Tab-separated table of C-alpha atoms in Angstrom:
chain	number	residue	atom	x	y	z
N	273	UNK	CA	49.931	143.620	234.846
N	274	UNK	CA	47.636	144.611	231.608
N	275	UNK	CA	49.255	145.487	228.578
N	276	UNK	CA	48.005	147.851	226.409
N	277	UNK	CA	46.819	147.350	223.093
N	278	UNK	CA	48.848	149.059	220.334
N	279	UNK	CA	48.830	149.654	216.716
N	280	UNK	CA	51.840	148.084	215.090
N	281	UNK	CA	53.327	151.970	214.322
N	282	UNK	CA	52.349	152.946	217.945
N	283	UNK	CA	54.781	149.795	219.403
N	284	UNK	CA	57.338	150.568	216.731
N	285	UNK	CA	57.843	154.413	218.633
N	286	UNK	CA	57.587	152.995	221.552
N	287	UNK	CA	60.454	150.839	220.842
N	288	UNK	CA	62.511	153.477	219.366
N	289	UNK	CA	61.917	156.402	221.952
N	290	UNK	CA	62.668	154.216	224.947
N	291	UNK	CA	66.025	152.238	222.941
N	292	UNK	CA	66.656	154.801	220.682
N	293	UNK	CA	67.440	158.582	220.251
N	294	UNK	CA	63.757	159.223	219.536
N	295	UNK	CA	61.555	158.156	216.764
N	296	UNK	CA	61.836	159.625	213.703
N	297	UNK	CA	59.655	159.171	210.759
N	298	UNK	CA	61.753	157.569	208.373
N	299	UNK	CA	62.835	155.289	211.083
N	300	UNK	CA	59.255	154.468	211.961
N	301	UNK	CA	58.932	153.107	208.277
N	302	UNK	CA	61.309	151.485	208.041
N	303	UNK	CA	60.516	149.478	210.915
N	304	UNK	CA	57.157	149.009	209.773
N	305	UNK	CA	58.426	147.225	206.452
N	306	UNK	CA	60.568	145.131	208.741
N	307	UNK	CA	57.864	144.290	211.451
N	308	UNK	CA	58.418	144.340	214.671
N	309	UNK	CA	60.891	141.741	215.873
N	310	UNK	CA	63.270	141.947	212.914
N	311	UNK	CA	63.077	145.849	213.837
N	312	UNK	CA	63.712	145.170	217.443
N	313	UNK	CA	67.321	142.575	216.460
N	314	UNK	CA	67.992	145.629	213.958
N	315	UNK	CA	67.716	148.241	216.817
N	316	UNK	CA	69.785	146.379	219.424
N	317	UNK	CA	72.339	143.915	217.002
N	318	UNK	CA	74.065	147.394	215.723
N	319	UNK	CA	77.099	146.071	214.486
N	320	UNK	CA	75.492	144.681	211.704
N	321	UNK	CA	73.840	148.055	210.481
N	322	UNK	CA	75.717	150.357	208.615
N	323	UNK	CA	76.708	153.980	209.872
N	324	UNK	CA	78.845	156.098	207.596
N	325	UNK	CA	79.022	158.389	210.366
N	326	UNK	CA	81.405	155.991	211.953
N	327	UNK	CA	83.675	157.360	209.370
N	328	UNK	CA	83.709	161.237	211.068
N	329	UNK	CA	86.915	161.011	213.785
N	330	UNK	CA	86.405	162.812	216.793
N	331	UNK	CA	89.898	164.571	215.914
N	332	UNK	CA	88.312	166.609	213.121
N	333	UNK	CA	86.432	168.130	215.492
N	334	UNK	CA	90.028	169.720	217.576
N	335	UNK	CA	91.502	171.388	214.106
N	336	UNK	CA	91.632	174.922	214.060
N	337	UNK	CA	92.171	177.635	211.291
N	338	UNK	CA	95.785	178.849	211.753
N	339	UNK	CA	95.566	177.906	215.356
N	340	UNK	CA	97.433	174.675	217.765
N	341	UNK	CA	94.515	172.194	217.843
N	342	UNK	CA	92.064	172.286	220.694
N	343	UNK	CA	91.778	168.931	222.412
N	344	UNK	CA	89.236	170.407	224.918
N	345	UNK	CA	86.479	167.908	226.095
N	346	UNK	CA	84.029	170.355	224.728
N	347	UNK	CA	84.677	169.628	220.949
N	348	UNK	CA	84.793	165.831	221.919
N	349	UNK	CA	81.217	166.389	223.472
N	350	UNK	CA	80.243	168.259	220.173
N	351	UNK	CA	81.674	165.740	218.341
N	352	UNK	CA	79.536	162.743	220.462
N	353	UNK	CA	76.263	165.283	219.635
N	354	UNK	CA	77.270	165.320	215.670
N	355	UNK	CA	77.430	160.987	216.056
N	356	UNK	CA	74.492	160.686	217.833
N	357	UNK	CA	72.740	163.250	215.291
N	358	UNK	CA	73.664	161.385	212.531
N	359	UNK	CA	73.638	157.915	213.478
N	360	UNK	CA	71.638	154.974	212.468
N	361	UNK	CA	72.728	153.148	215.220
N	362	UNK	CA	70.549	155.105	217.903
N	363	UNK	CA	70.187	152.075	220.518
N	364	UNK	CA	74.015	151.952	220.921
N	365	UNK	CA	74.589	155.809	221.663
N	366	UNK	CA	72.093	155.254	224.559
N	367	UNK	CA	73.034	152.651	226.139
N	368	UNK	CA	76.315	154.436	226.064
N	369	UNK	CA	74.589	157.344	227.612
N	370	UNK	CA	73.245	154.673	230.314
N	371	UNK	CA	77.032	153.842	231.035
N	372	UNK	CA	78.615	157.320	231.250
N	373	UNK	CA	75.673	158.187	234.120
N	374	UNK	CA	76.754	154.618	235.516
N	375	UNK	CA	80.252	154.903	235.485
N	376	UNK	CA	80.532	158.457	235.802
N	377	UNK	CA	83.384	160.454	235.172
N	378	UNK	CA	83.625	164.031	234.584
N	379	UNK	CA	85.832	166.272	233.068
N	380	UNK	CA	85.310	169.310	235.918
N	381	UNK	CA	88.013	166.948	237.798
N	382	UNK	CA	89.801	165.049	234.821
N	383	UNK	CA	90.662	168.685	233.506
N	384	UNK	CA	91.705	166.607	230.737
N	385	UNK	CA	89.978	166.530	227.262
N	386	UNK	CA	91.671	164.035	225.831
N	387	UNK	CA	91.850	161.749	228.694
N	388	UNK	CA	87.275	162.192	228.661
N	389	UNK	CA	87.715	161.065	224.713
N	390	UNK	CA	89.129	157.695	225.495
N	391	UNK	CA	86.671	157.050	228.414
N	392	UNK	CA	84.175	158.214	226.376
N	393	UNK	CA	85.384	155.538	223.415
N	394	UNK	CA	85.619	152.372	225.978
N	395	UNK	CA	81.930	153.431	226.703
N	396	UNK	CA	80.970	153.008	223.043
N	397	UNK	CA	82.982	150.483	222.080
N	398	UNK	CA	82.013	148.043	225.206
N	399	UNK	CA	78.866	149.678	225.452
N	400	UNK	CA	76.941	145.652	224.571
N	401	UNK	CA	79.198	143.551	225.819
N	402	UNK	CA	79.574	141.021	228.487
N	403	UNK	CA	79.160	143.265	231.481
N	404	UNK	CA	82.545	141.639	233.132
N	405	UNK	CA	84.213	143.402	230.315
N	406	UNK	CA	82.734	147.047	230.387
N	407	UNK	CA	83.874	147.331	233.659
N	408	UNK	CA	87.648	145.770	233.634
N	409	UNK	CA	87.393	147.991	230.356
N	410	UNK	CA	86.247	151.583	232.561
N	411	UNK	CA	88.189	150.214	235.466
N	412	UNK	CA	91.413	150.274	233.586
N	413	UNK	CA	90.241	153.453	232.200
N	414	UNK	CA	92.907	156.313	232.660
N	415	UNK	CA	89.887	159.140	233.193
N	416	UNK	CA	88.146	156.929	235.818
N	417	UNK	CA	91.272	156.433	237.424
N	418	UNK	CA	92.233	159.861	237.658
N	419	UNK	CA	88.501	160.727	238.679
N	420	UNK	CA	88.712	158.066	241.653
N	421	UNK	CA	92.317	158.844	242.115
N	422	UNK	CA	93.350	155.158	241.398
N	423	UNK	CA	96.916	156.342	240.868
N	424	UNK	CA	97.640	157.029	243.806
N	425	UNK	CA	97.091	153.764	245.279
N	426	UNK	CA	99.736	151.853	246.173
N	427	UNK	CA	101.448	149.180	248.363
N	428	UNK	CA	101.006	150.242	252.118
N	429	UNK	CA	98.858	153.449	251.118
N	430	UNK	CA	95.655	152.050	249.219
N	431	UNK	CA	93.307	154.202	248.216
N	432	UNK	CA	90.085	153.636	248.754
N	433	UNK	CA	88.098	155.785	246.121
N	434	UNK	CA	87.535	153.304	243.616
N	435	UNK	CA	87.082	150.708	245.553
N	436	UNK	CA	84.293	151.795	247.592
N	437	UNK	CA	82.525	152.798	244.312
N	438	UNK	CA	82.806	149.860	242.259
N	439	UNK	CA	80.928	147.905	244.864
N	440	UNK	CA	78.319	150.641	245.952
N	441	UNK	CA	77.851	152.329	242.297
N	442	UNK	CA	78.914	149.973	240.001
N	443	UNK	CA	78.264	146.528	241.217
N	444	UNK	CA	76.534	145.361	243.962
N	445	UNK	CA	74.713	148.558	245.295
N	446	UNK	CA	74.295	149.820	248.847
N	447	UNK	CA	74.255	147.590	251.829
N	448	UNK	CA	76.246	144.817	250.265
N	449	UNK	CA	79.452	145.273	251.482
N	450	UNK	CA	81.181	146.007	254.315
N	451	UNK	CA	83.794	148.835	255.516
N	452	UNK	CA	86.586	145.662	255.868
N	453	UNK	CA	85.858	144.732	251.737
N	454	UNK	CA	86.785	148.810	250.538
N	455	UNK	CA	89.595	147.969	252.723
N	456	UNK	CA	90.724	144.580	251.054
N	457	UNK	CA	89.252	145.846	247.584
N	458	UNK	CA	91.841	149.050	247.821
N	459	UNK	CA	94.671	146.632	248.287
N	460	UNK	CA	93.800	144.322	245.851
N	461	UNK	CA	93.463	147.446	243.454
N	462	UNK	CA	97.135	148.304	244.195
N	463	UNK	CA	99.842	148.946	241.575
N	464	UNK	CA	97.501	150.038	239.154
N	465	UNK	CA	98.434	153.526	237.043
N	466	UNK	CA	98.200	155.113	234.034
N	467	UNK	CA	100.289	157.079	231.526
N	468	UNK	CA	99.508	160.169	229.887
N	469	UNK	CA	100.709	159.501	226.192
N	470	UNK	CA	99.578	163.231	224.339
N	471	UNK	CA	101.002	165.521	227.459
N	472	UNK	CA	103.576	163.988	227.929
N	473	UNK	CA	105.443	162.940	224.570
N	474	UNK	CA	106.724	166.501	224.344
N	475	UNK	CA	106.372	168.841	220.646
N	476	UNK	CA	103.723	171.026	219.730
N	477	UNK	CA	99.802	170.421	220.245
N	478	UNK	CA	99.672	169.809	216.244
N	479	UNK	CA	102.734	167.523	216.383
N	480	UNK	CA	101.304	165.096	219.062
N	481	UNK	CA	98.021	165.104	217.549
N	482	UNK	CA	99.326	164.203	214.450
N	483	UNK	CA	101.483	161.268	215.805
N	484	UNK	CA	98.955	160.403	217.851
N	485	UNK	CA	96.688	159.868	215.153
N	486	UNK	CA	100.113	158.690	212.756
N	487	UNK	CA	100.632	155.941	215.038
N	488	UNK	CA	96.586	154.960	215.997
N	489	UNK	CA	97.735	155.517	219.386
N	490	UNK	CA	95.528	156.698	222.859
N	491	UNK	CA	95.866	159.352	224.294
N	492	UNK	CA	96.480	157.938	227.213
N	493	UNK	CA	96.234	154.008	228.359
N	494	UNK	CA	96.485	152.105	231.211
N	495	UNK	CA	99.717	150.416	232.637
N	496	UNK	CA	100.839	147.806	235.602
N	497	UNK	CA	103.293	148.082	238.317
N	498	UNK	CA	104.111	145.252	240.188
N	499	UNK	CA	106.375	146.369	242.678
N	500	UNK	CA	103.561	148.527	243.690
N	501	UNK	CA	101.173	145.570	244.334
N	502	UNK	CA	100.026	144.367	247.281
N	503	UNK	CA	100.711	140.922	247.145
N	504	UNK	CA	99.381	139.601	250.157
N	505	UNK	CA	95.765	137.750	250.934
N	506	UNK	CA	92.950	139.590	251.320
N	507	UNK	CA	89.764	138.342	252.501
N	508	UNK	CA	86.799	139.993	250.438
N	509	UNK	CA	82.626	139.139	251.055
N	510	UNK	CA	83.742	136.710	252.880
N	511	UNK	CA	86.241	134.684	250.476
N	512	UNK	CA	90.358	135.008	251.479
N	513	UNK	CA	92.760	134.691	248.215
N	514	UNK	CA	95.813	136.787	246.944
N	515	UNK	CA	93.226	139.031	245.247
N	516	UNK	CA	94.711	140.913	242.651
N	517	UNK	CA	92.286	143.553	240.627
N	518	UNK	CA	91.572	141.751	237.922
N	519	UNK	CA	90.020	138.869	240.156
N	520	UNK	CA	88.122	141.162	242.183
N	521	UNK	CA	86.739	143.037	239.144
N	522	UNK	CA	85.501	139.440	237.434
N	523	UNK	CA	84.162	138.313	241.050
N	524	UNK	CA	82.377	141.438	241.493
N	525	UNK	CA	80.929	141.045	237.806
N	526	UNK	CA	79.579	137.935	238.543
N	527	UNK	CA	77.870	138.399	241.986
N	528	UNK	CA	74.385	137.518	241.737
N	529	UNK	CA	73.481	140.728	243.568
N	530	UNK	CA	75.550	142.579	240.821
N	531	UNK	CA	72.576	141.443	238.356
N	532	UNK	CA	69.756	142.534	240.410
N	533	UNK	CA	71.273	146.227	240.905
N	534	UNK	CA	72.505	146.198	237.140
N	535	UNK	CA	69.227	144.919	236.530
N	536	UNK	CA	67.045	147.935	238.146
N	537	UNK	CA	69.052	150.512	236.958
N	538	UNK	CA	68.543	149.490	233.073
N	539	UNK	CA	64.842	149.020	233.944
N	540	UNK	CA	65.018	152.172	235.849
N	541	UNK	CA	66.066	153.481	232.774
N	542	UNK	CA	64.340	152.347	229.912
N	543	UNK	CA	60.893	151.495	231.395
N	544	UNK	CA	60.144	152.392	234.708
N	545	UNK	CA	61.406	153.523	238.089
N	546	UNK	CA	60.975	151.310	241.244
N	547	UNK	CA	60.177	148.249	239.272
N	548	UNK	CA	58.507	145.289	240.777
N	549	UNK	CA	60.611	142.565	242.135
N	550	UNK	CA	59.257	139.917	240.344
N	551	UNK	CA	60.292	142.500	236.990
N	552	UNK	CA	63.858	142.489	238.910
N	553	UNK	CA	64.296	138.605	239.119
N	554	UNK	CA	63.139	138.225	235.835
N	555	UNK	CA	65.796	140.366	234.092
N	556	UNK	CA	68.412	139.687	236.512
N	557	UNK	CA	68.249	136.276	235.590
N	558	UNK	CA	68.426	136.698	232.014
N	559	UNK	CA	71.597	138.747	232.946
N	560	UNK	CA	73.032	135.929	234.691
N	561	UNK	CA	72.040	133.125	232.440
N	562	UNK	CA	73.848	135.218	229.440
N	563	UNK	CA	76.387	135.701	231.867
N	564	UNK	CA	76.049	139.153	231.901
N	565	UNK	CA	75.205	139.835	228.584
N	566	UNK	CA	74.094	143.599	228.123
N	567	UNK	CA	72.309	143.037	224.783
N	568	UNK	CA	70.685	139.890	225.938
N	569	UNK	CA	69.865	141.843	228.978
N	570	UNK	CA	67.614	144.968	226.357
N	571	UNK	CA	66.091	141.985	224.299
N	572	UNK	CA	64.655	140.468	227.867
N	573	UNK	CA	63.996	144.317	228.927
N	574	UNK	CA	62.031	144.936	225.547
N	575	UNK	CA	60.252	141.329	225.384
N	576	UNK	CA	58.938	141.779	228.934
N	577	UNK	CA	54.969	142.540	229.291
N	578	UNK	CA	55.587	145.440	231.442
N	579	UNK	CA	57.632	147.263	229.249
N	580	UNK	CA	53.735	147.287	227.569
N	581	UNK	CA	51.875	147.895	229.955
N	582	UNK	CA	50.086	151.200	230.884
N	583	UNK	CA	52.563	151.886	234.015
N	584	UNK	CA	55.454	151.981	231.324
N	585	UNK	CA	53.558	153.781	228.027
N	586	UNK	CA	54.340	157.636	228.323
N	587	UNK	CA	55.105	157.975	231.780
N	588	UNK	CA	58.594	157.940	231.312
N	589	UNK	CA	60.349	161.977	231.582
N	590	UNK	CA	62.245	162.228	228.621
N	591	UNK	CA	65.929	163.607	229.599
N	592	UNK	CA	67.254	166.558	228.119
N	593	UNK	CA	69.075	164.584	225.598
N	594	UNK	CA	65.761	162.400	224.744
N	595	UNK	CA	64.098	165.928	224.270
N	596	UNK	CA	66.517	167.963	222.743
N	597	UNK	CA	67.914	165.257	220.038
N	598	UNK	CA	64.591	163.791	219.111
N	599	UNK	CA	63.564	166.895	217.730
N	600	UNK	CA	66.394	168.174	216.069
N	601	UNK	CA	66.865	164.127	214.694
N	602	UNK	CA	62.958	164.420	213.628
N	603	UNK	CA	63.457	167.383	212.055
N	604	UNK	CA	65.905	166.145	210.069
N	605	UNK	CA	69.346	168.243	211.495
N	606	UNK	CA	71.129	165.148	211.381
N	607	UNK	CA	71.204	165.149	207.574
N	608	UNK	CA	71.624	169.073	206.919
N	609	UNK	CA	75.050	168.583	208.976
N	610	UNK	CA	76.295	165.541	207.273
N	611	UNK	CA	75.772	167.085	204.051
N	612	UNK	CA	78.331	170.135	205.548
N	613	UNK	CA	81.028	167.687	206.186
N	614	UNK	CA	82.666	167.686	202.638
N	615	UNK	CA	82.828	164.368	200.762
N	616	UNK	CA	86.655	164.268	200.458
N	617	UNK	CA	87.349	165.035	204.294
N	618	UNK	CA	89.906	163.083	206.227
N	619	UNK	CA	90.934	163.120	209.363
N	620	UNK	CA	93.377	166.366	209.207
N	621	UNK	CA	90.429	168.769	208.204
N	622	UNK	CA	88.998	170.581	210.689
N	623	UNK	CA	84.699	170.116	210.094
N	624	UNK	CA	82.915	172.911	209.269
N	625	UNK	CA	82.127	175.769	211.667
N	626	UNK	CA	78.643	175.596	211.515
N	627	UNK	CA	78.798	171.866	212.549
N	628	UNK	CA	80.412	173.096	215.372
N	629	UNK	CA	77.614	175.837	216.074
N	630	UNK	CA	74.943	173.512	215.574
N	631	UNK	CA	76.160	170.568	217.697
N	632	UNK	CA	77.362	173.390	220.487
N	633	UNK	CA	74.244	175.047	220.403
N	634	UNK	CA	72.265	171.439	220.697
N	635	UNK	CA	74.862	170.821	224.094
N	636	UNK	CA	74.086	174.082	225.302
N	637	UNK	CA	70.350	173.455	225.422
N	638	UNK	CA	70.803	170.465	227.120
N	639	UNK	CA	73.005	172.035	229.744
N	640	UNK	CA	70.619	174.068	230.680
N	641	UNK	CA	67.893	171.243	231.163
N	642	UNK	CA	70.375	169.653	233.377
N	643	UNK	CA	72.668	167.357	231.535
N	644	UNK	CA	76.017	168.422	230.385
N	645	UNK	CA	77.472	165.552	228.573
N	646	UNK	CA	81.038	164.444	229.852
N	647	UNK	CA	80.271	166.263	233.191
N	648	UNK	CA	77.896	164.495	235.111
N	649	UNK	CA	77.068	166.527	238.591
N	650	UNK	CA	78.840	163.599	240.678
N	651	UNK	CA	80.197	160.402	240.864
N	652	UNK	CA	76.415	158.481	241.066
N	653	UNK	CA	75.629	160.042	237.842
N	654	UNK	CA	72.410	161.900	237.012
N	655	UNK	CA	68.569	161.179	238.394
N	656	UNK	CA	66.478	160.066	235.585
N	657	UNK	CA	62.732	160.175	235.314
N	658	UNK	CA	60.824	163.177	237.064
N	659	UNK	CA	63.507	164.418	238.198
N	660	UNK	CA	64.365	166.170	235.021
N	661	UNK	CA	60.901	167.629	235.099
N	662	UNK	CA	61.673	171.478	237.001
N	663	UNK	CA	60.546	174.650	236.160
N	664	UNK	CA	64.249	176.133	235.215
N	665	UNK	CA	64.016	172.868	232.406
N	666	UNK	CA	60.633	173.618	231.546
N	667	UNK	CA	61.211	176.809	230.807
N	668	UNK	CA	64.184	175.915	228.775
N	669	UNK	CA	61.882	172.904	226.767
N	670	UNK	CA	59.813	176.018	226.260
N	671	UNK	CA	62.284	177.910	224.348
N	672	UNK	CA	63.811	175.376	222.748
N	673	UNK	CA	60.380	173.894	220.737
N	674	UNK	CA	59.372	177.030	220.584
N	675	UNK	CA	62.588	177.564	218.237
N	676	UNK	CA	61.724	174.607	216.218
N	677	UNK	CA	57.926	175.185	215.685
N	678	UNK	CA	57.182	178.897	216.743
N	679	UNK	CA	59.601	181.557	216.546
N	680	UNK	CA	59.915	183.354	219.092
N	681	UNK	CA	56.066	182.765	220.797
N	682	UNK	CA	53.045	180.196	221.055
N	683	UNK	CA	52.183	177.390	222.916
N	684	UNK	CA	55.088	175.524	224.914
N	685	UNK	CA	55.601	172.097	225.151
N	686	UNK	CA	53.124	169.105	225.999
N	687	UNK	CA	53.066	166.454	228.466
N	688	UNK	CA	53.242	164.179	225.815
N	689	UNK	CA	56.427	165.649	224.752
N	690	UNK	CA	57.413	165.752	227.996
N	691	UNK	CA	57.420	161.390	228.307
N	692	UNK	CA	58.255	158.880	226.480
């Protein structure tokens, strides 16, 4: 496949729009003074760039004047929108994006705000790592186990949410497993449960948010029953063993067809959809030789020809959160609200109404395009490419550049603002 010729600025937004949260200007020199692979290890090695915004806790976003705090999932959403606003660590609040549509949970069944903060937190803080981990990480997640009802799964009465979607969804993809492994995968999954820390340490909302945050402790977290586990040996794709979840979690990880599905869906994602299977083996195997490194897996993604090729080059829909973000990040939105969170703030001060207005205003326009953060429409996550492109979210994308550029009338959007 031909690649097309670009000029060094022209790769750089390339880069960024596809990895990042859009390409803004002063991004785009920056990378230019760095050239293009030291720009590309500075996009995707985060933890070595510095984000003040790191600093702004999500809890400053549930204080209210005079009021019991609000731990809704809404402010933690608006508080997500603020970080990703602000942050010069755009590659890693995508690929978190990536995960929450691949591990989806949603808060229209959690019905628990704080619960949706912590899952959204393992996302971000596993969000690079050895794939084996981001999923014992979301498995063991007490909003993905209330979403797949995992606690109610016990010795002699399995059940066999989770376990069905962790192999279909999560790991090895349709067709690779049969009816008999949800059954031995369900068992093996057995005495798993959480506990609900914040509801049910007893006081008033501001004096469990307050020890909460007194004590650095979740809201919520994960815990082990024995007596509940089944025990017994379980035969699962074919191998018999006293599977216990943790095993079955690593196995599944490690599956060679695990890479090829994980492998698609990130391509899916940041190139191309139905990718060519030679593209497939290629990044699969890169997957599997880091043993399932997710950052080694973007550098192989990014280093590919195809990603450069005239297939991949602006035929990719932007999402509602590509479209909506990279122009209020372009047009510099993230700064004006950083400069409205005061200088001395801590954690106990509520942030600044308008903060809240802009980032709920910036959630609401996405909504409307289709993607409400923290509520995906199911438990496969959203479609991504063309199928964002409908006349309800173009005439949304209408409105909202038009806001930006227009006023209230003149031209709508372009289809080059329409890819990426």
């Amino acid at each position: 496949m031909a690649t097309t010729r670009l000029t060094d600025r022209e790769k750089l937004a390339h880069l960024y729009r596809r990895f990042g949260l859009g390409a803004t200007p002063w991004e785009l020199d920056e990378a230019e003074k760095l050239g293009y692979e030291r720009a590309l290890t500075r996009l995707l090695d985060w933890d070595k760039v510095e984000d003040p915004g790191e600093a702004v806790s999500p809890y400053e976003f549930c204080w209210r004047d005079k009021e019991d705090p609000d731990t809704g999932s809404w402010r933690f959403r608006s508080w997500w929108i603020y970080r990703m606003l602000t942050t010069t660590r755009p590659a890693k609040e995508k690929l978190t994006l990536f995960w929450h549509s691949h591990f989806a949970v949603g808060d229209d069944k959690v019905e628990n705000g704080a619960m949706m903060l912590e899952y959204l937190q393992t996302l971000r803080r596993n969000a690079g790592a050895k794939f084996s981990v981001l999923l014992e990480a979301v498995a063991k997640d007490p909003a993905m186990m209330r979403y797949l009802d995992m606690q109610r799964s016990i010795r002699g009465r399995p059940n066999e949410n989770f376990a069905r979607e962790v192999m279909e969804l999560f790991t090895l993809g349709i067709g690779h497993y049969t009816e008999e492994d949800v059954k031995e995968v369900s068992r093996a999954l057995t005495g798993w449960g959480y506990i609900d820390t914040y509801w049910e340490m007893g006081g008033t909302p501001i004096e469990r948010l307050k020890e909460s945050i007194r004590d650095d402790r979740p809201f919520a977290t994960f815990t082990y029953m024995p007596p509940m586990h089944d025990p017994g040996p379980k035969t699962i794709l074919g191998k018999t063993a006293p599977w216990d979840g943790d095993g079955v979690l690593k196995m599944l990880a490690e599956h060679p067809t695990t890479a090829e599905h994980i492998a698609t869906k990130l391509w899916t994602f940041y190139a191309y959809a139905d990718p060519e299977p030679a593209v497939v083996a290629r990044i699969a195997s890169a997957f599997r030789k880091s043993g399932g490194d997710i950052r080694h897996t973007l550098f192989a993604i990014a280093r590919a020809p195809e990603f450069w090729s005239e297939k991949c080059l602006r035929h990719l829909a932007k999402s509602p959160l590509d479209y909506t973000l990279g122009i209020a990040r372009a047009q510099g939105l993230g700064k004006a609200v950083s400069e409205l969170r005061k200088p001395d703030a801590d954690v106990y001060q509520a942030v600044a109404q308008r903060i809240l207005d802009e980032c709920g205003a910036l959630s609401w326009h996405m909504e409307r395009q289709g993607l409400n953060l923290l509520v995906p429409p199911d438990v496969a996550g959203w479609k991504w490419g063309d199928a964002w492109i409908t006349p309800a979210a173009m005439t949304m994308r209408y409105g909202y550049r038009g806001n930006w550029f227009w006023g209230e009338k003149g031209p709508g959007p372009s289809a080059v603002h329409m890819y990426e």
